[in-house]
Amino acid sequence: MAGNDRTPTATPGGPSIILVAPQLGENIGAAARVMFNFGLRDLRLVRPRDGWPNPKAVGMASGADTILDAVWPFDTTAAAVLEIQHLYAATARHRDMVKHVLTPRAAVREMREKQTRGESCAILFGAERAGLNNDDVALCDSIVRVPVNPAFASLNLAQAVAIIAYEWFAAGDQAPAVELALGDARPASRAELIGLFEHLERELDSHNFFRPPERRPSMVRSLRNMILRSRLTDQDARTLRGIIGTLVKGR
Amino acid sequence: MAGNDRTPTATPGGPSIILVAPQLGENIGAAARVMFNFGLRDLRLVRPRDGWPNPKAVGMASGADTILDAVWPFDTTAAAVLEIQHLYAATARHRDMVKHVLTPRAAVREMREKQTRGESCAILFGAERAGLNNDDVALCDSIVRVPVNPAFASLNLAQAVAIIAYEWFAAGDQAPAVELALGDARPASRAELIGLFEHLERELDSHNFFRPPERRPSMVRSLRNMILRSRLTDQDARTLRGIIGTLVKGR
């Protein structure tokens, strides 16, 4: 069945990406690059149109050579998936098939569960123009469907790989959803903030800024809120006090 | 400040995508295509290296002409963002800046909230080789950082646009995470399933399949479970009964 005698083995830690009859070397290279960006390692090709290796793939891979070097082509889809236990078809087209359809996010969650149990997963992607044929889809357990604008649903092949690879990586990413990057700085303490507030308010008082005087309390609160929304660092607080000191000196 | 006198207006329903000093027309076209795939419409360019319009962009846009036709270049980043209220910098590099850093998912959630209130959002993407410069980043409220493999963090420009555009679209997508696509079929009723079970078990009894007889109950349960896992349609149940009928006829 296989067109070569190397036995494919699933990479632990991520699904294999299988491109069936890809046409453009550029897309193979771009897929390899984005796989590496998102921590996937095992790329398999079935009947690449322009043969293999393909220099256009190398050009677009931009250094993801470690992915391309391990690629070899298969003659049939079945030969490329022999040891795979869970097989997904990435396809946007609605098929007249009774089959589970998953979002990329749900699919990668399922794959991570299966791989945690030591089970192998792979995703088939079809050719640029025609996509997967129905026989290849019928070989798969489930369909992964990237949600797209129905008025313009044709995703570039490498972009489709990118979305699913990204979802796979993001599902394991520990980065907080929102974080204030501080570098070497540290958040200002309340003492530093109150020191800044009182410095500014003292100078504004001496310049007769708060008019009419009965509005002073609400103006002070607005200023303090505005400053606090900046989430000042210790250095920021010192810088602002320096600015106040400079401005009051006159020219 | 602006290099032209057209006033940019934010597209309702999605952030504007602003490419600062993009080098390759192919990447501009690929970005336009994937924007349209994911329902974004407003692409802006700041100093595209090879001028504008660019035939290589049209080639890669694969029909997303409606996006490209509305593009015009700006001389400065500031000119491209004049009416924007919330500005994000897409950058993977860690900067020595005190700034909020968001995942793409958190960023699009925030943008959708702001746009629901009628506020405009845009995302800056830097050039292929160098990314955004620090002055452009300092013009932005927040950084959007796509989580990537730290050993190979350089995302293709159009792939970076793809990830954020996909997240934006997926956040509004109503598709169920997992769904059994049925087409014109309907799930088999219990009556149809029990009819199938009893048909199969009757034929297996008459062929003396269940041996030793005391194992019959557990073997029947296993068979029924195996069949139920297929989530048969009415047509599937009829097909299986037809297969049983055919097989028992002999050659």
Tab-separated table of N, CA and C in Angstrom, chain A residues 30 33-34 36-38 61-64 97-106 146-149 152 154-156 158-159 162-163 166-167 169 173 176-182 233, chain B residues 30 33-34 36-38 61-64 97-106 146-149 152 154-156 158-159 162-163 166-167 169 173 176-182 233:
chain	number	residue	atom	x	y	z
A	30	ALA	N	5.079	27.206	3.497
A	30	ALA	CA	4.399	28.078	4.461
A	30	ALA	C	3.731	27.242	5.552
A	33	ARG	N	6.462	26.173	7.936
A	33	ARG	CA	6.879	27.283	8.789
A	33	ARG	C	5.893	27.491	9.942
A	34	VAL	N	4.612	27.523	9.605
A	34	VAL	CA	3.626	27.832	10.643
A	34	VAL	C	3.438	26.643	11.600
A	36	PHE	N	5.926	24.828	12.623
A	36	PHE	CA	7.043	25.001	13.554
A	36	PHE	C	6.750	26.174	14.509
A	37	ASN	N	6.163	27.253	13.966
A	37	ASN	CA	5.760	28.375	14.830
A	37	ASN	C	4.897	27.897	15.995
A	38	PHE	N	4.047	26.919	15.715
A	38	PHE	CA	3.095	26.488	16.726
A	38	PHE	C	3.391	25.082	17.260
A	61	ALA	N	9.680	28.228	3.687
A	61	ALA	CA	9.717	27.688	5.051
A	61	ALA	C	10.499	28.600	5.990
A	62	SER	N	11.317	29.491	5.415
A	62	SER	CA	12.023	30.494	6.217
A	62	SER	C	12.707	29.918	7.437
A	63	GLY	N	13.361	28.785	7.240
A	63	GLY	CA	14.142	28.247	8.338
A	63	GLY	C	13.517	27.075	9.058
A	64	ALA	N	12.314	26.702	8.676
A	64	ALA	CA	11.701	25.539	9.316
A	64	ALA	C	12.189	24.267	8.621
A	97	MET	N	-22.505	13.677	4.127
A	97	MET	CA	-22.001	12.567	4.936
A	97	MET	C	-22.497	12.757	6.354
A	98	VAL	N	-22.769	11.641	7.003
A	98	VAL	CA	-23.155	11.700	8.410
A	98	VAL	C	-21.885	11.553	9.229
A	99	LYS	N	-21.437	12.654	9.790
A	99	LYS	CA	-20.111	12.672	10.407
A	99	LYS	C	-20.060	13.785	11.435
A	100	HIS	N	-19.298	13.564	12.483
A	100	HIS	CA	-19.133	14.629	13.468
A	100	HIS	C	-18.316	15.768	12.880
A	101	VAL	N	-18.789	16.986	13.132
A	101	VAL	CA	-18.106	18.198	12.677
A	101	VAL	C	-17.707	18.986	13.916
A	102	LEU	N	-16.418	19.336	13.989
A	102	LEU	CA	-15.904	20.046	15.166
A	102	LEU	C	-15.334	21.389	14.767
A	103	THR	N	-15.427	22.346	15.661
A	103	THR	CA	-14.665	23.583	15.482
A	103	THR	C	-13.184	23.260	15.715
A	104	PRO	N	-12.284	24.089	15.199
A	104	PRO	CA	-10.857	23.840	15.485
A	104	PRO	C	-10.580	23.759	16.987
A	105	ARG	N	-11.234	24.611	17.755
A	105	ARG	CA	-10.966	24.626	19.195
A	105	ARG	C	-11.398	23.321	19.852
A	106	ALA	N	-12.569	22.824	19.474
A	106	ALA	CA	-13.041	21.562	20.044
A	106	ALA	C	-12.171	20.403	19.559
A	146	VAL	N	-13.154	25.100	9.956
A	146	VAL	CA	-12.797	26.452	10.401
A	146	VAL	C	-13.979	27.369	10.101
A	147	PRO	N	-14.475	28.098	11.094
A	147	PRO	CA	-15.593	29.012	10.806
A	147	PRO	C	-15.118	30.142	9.908
A	148	VAL	N	-15.799	30.376	8.806
A	148	VAL	CA	-15.412	31.428	7.852
A	148	VAL	C	-16.635	32.185	7.379
A	149	ASN	N	-16.358	33.342	6.831
A	149	ASN	CA	-17.358	34.170	6.167
A	149	ASN	C	-17.967	33.356	5.022
A	152	PHE	N	-17.117	34.222	1.456
A	152	PHE	CA	-15.749	34.111	0.933
A	152	PHE	C	-15.049	33.040	1.766
A	154	SER	N	-13.125	30.387	0.914
A	154	SER	CA	-11.952	29.634	0.469
A	154	SER	C	-10.683	30.121	1.175
A	155	LEU	N	-10.248	29.330	2.148
A	155	LEU	CA	-9.023	29.634	2.885
A	155	LEU	C	-7.809	29.136	2.117
A	156	ASN	N	-6.755	29.905	2.096
A	156	ASN	CA	-5.472	29.423	1.599
A	156	ASN	C	-5.054	28.186	2.410
A	158	ALA	N	-2.145	27.021	3.486
A	158	ALA	CA	-1.256	27.239	4.632
A	158	ALA	C	-1.963	28.018	5.741
A	159	GLN	N	-2.926	28.853	5.365
A	159	GLN	CA	-3.694	29.575	6.390
A	159	GLN	C	-4.568	28.590	7.168
A	162	ALA	N	-2.422	26.999	9.501
A	162	ALA	CA	-2.064	27.962	10.548
A	162	ALA	C	-3.127	28.024	11.644
A	163	ILE	N	-4.390	28.079	11.235
A	163	ILE	CA	-5.470	28.226	12.220
A	163	ILE	C	-5.470	27.027	13.172
A	166	TYR	N	-2.282	26.915	15.306
A	166	TYR	CA	-2.394	27.954	16.344
A	166	TYR	C	-3.313	27.504	17.470
A	167	GLU	N	-4.479	26.952	17.110
A	167	GLU	CA	-5.402	26.513	18.154
A	167	GLU	C	-4.753	25.425	19.011
A	169	PHE	N	-1.556	25.034	19.649
A	169	PHE	CA	-0.556	25.631	20.545
A	169	PHE	C	-1.227	26.461	21.636
A	173	ASP	N	-1.083	26.897	25.932
A	173	ASP	CA	-0.303	28.077	26.312
A	173	ASP	C	-0.741	28.585	27.682
A	176	PRO	N	-1.119	34.553	30.510
A	176	PRO	CA	-2.372	35.143	30.973
A	176	PRO	C	-3.055	35.881	29.823
A	177	ALA	N	-4.393	35.923	29.865
A	177	ALA	CA	-5.145	36.574	28.786
A	177	ALA	C	-4.754	38.047	28.679
A	178	VAL	N	-4.604	38.688	29.815
A	178	VAL	CA	-4.210	40.094	29.843
A	178	VAL	C	-3.161	40.242	30.933
A	179	GLU	N	-2.102	40.943	30.597
A	179	GLU	CA	-1.003	41.059	31.543
A	179	GLU	C	-0.354	42.422	31.327
A	180	LEU	N	0.047	43.084	32.404
A	180	LEU	CA	0.806	44.320	32.249
A	180	LEU	C	2.288	43.955	32.242
A	181	ALA	N	2.892	44.079	31.055
A	181	ALA	CA	4.323	43.775	30.948
A	181	ALA	C	5.102	44.865	31.659
A	182	LEU	N	5.937	44.507	32.599
A	182	LEU	CA	6.636	45.491	33.418
A	182	LEU	C	8.133	45.551	33.149
A	233	THR	N	4.517	52.869	37.245
A	233	THR	CA	5.629	52.201	37.912
A	233	THR	C	6.293	53.198	38.859
B	30	ALA	N	-2.302	38.300	0.570
B	30	ALA	CA	-2.710	37.178	1.437
B	30	ALA	C	-3.427	37.701	2.678
B	33	ARG	N	-6.943	38.577	1.601
B	33	ARG	CA	-7.766	37.382	1.416
B	33	ARG	C	-8.257	36.847	2.749
B	34	VAL	N	-7.345	36.719	3.703
B	34	VAL	CA	-7.738	36.094	4.972
B	34	VAL	C	-8.601	37.055	5.799
B	36	PHE	N	-10.926	38.923	4.454
B	36	PHE	CA	-12.258	38.699	3.891
B	36	PHE	C	-12.798	37.337	4.349
B	37	ASN	N	-11.919	36.320	4.392
B	37	ASN	CA	-12.343	35.015	4.922
B	37	ASN	C	-12.994	35.149	6.286
B	38	PHE	N	-12.454	36.064	7.089
B	38	PHE	CA	-12.917	36.166	8.464
B	38	PHE	C	-13.684	37.467	8.728
B	61	ALA	N	-4.579	37.793	-3.534
B	61	ALA	CA	-5.840	38.062	-2.836
B	61	ALA	C	-6.916	37.078	-3.263
B	62	SER	N	-6.719	36.410	-4.426
B	62	SER	CA	-7.632	35.358	-4.875
B	62	SER	C	-9.095	35.760	-4.797
B	63	GLY	N	-9.363	36.986	-5.231
B	63	GLY	CA	-10.763	37.385	-5.305
B	63	GLY	C	-11.217	38.327	-4.209
B	64	ALA	N	-10.354	38.599	-3.257
B	64	ALA	CA	-10.736	39.552	-2.205
B	64	ALA	C	-10.522	40.977	-2.697
B	97	MET	N	8.856	48.052	27.469
B	97	MET	CA	7.791	49.044	27.636
B	97	MET	C	6.814	48.511	28.666
B	98	VAL	N	6.269	49.437	29.444
B	98	VAL	CA	5.238	49.058	30.407
B	98	VAL	C	3.907	49.192	29.696
B	99	LYS	N	3.316	48.065	29.326
B	99	LYS	CA	2.143	48.088	28.457
B	99	LYS	C	1.360	46.816	28.671
B	100	HIS	N	0.037	46.918	28.520
B	100	HIS	CA	-0.767	45.708	28.624
B	100	HIS	C	-0.519	44.808	27.424
B	101	VAL	N	-0.365	43.515	27.695
B	101	VAL	CA	-0.160	42.513	26.651
B	101	VAL	C	-1.335	41.553	26.708
B	102	LEU	N	-1.995	41.356	25.576
B	102	LEU	CA	-3.183	40.501	25.524
B	102	LEU	C	-2.948	39.328	24.583
B	103	THR	N	-3.564	38.199	24.882
B	103	THR	CA	-3.639	37.131	23.894
B	103	THR	C	-4.592	37.584	22.780
B	104	PRO	N	-4.480	36.975	21.588
B	104	PRO	CA	-5.433	37.333	20.531
B	104	PRO	C	-6.885	37.146	20.990
B	105	ARG	N	-7.139	36.090	21.746
B	105	ARG	CA	-8.527	35.828	22.166
B	105	ARG	C	-9.034	36.924	23.096
B	106	ALA	N	-8.199	37.331	24.042
B	106	ALA	CA	-8.618	38.402	24.960
B	106	ALA	C	-8.748	39.717	24.209
B	146	VAL	N	0.620	36.915	19.758
B	146	VAL	CA	0.213	35.555	19.385
B	146	VAL	C	1.150	34.579	20.088
B	147	PRO	N	0.615	33.623	20.843
B	147	PRO	CA	1.512	32.667	21.499
B	147	PRO	C	2.199	31.797	20.453
B	148	VAL	N	3.500	31.713	20.501
B	148	VAL	CA	4.265	30.922	19.526
B	148	VAL	C	5.361	30.138	20.229
B	149	ASN	N	5.841	29.146	19.515
B	149	ASN	CA	6.993	28.356	19.915
B	149	ASN	C	8.192	29.291	20.079
B	152	PHE	N	10.979	29.241	17.557
B	152	PHE	CA	10.763	29.615	16.158
B	152	PHE	C	9.580	30.575	16.133
B	154	SER	N	9.083	33.567	14.604
B	154	SER	CA	8.819	34.506	13.519
B	154	SER	C	7.651	34.043	12.660
B	155	LEU	N	6.494	34.683	12.877
B	155	LEU	CA	5.297	34.379	12.092
B	155	LEU	C	5.325	35.158	10.787
B	156	ASN	N	4.923	34.520	9.700
B	156	ASN	CA	4.683	35.245	8.453
B	156	ASN	C	3.631	36.342	8.699
B	158	ALA	N	1.177	37.625	6.896
B	158	ALA	CA	-0.227	37.291	6.597
B	158	ALA	C	-0.762	36.235	7.558
B	159	GLN	N	0.123	35.375	8.068
B	159	GLN	CA	-0.314	34.381	9.063
B	159	GLN	C	-0.685	35.078	10.366
B	162	ALA	N	-3.928	36.439	9.874
B	162	ALA	CA	-4.901	35.336	9.844
B	162	ALA	C	-5.330	34.938	11.251
B	163	ILE	N	-4.377	34.813	12.150
B	163	ILE	CA	-4.689	34.354	13.504
B	163	ILE	C	-5.649	35.332	14.187
B	166	TYR	N	-9.055	35.384	12.402
B	166	TYR	CA	-9.787	34.157	12.770
B	166	TYR	C	-10.375	34.264	14.164
B	167	GLU	N	-9.570	34.730	15.114
B	167	GLU	CA	-10.089	34.855	16.483
B	167	GLU	C	-11.274	35.816	16.520
B	169	PHE	N	-13.411	36.457	14.114
B	169	PHE	CA	-14.593	35.813	13.538
B	169	PHE	C	-15.118	34.712	14.454
B	173	ASP	N	-18.896	33.446	16.191
B	173	ASP	CA	-19.447	32.305	15.454
B	173	ASP	C	-20.366	31.487	16.352
B	176	PRO	N	-21.935	25.084	16.793
B	176	PRO	CA	-21.660	24.267	17.977
B	176	PRO	C	-20.250	23.697	17.914
B	177	ALA	N	-19.634	23.488	19.080
B	177	ALA	CA	-18.255	22.983	19.120
B	177	ALA	C	-18.172	21.612	18.445
B	178	VAL	N	-19.138	20.777	18.709
B	178	VAL	CA	-19.192	19.443	18.101
B	178	VAL	C	-20.623	19.214	17.661
B	179	GLU	N	-20.784	18.715	16.452
B	179	GLU	CA	-22.125	18.535	15.907
B	179	GLU	C	-22.079	17.323	14.982
B	180	LEU	N	-23.112	16.502	15.013
B	180	LEU	CA	-23.196	15.416	14.042
B	180	LEU	C	-23.944	15.939	12.825
B	181	ALA	N	-23.201	16.136	11.728
B	181	ALA	CA	-23.845	16.616	10.496
B	181	ALA	C	-24.691	15.488	9.936
B	182	LEU	N	-25.964	15.749	9.715
B	182	LEU	CA	-26.888	14.689	9.300
B	182	LEU	C	-27.361	14.857	7.866
B	233	THR	N	-28.284	6.506	11.441
B	233	THR	CA	-29.492	7.150	10.918
B	233	THR	C	-30.512	6.056	10.581
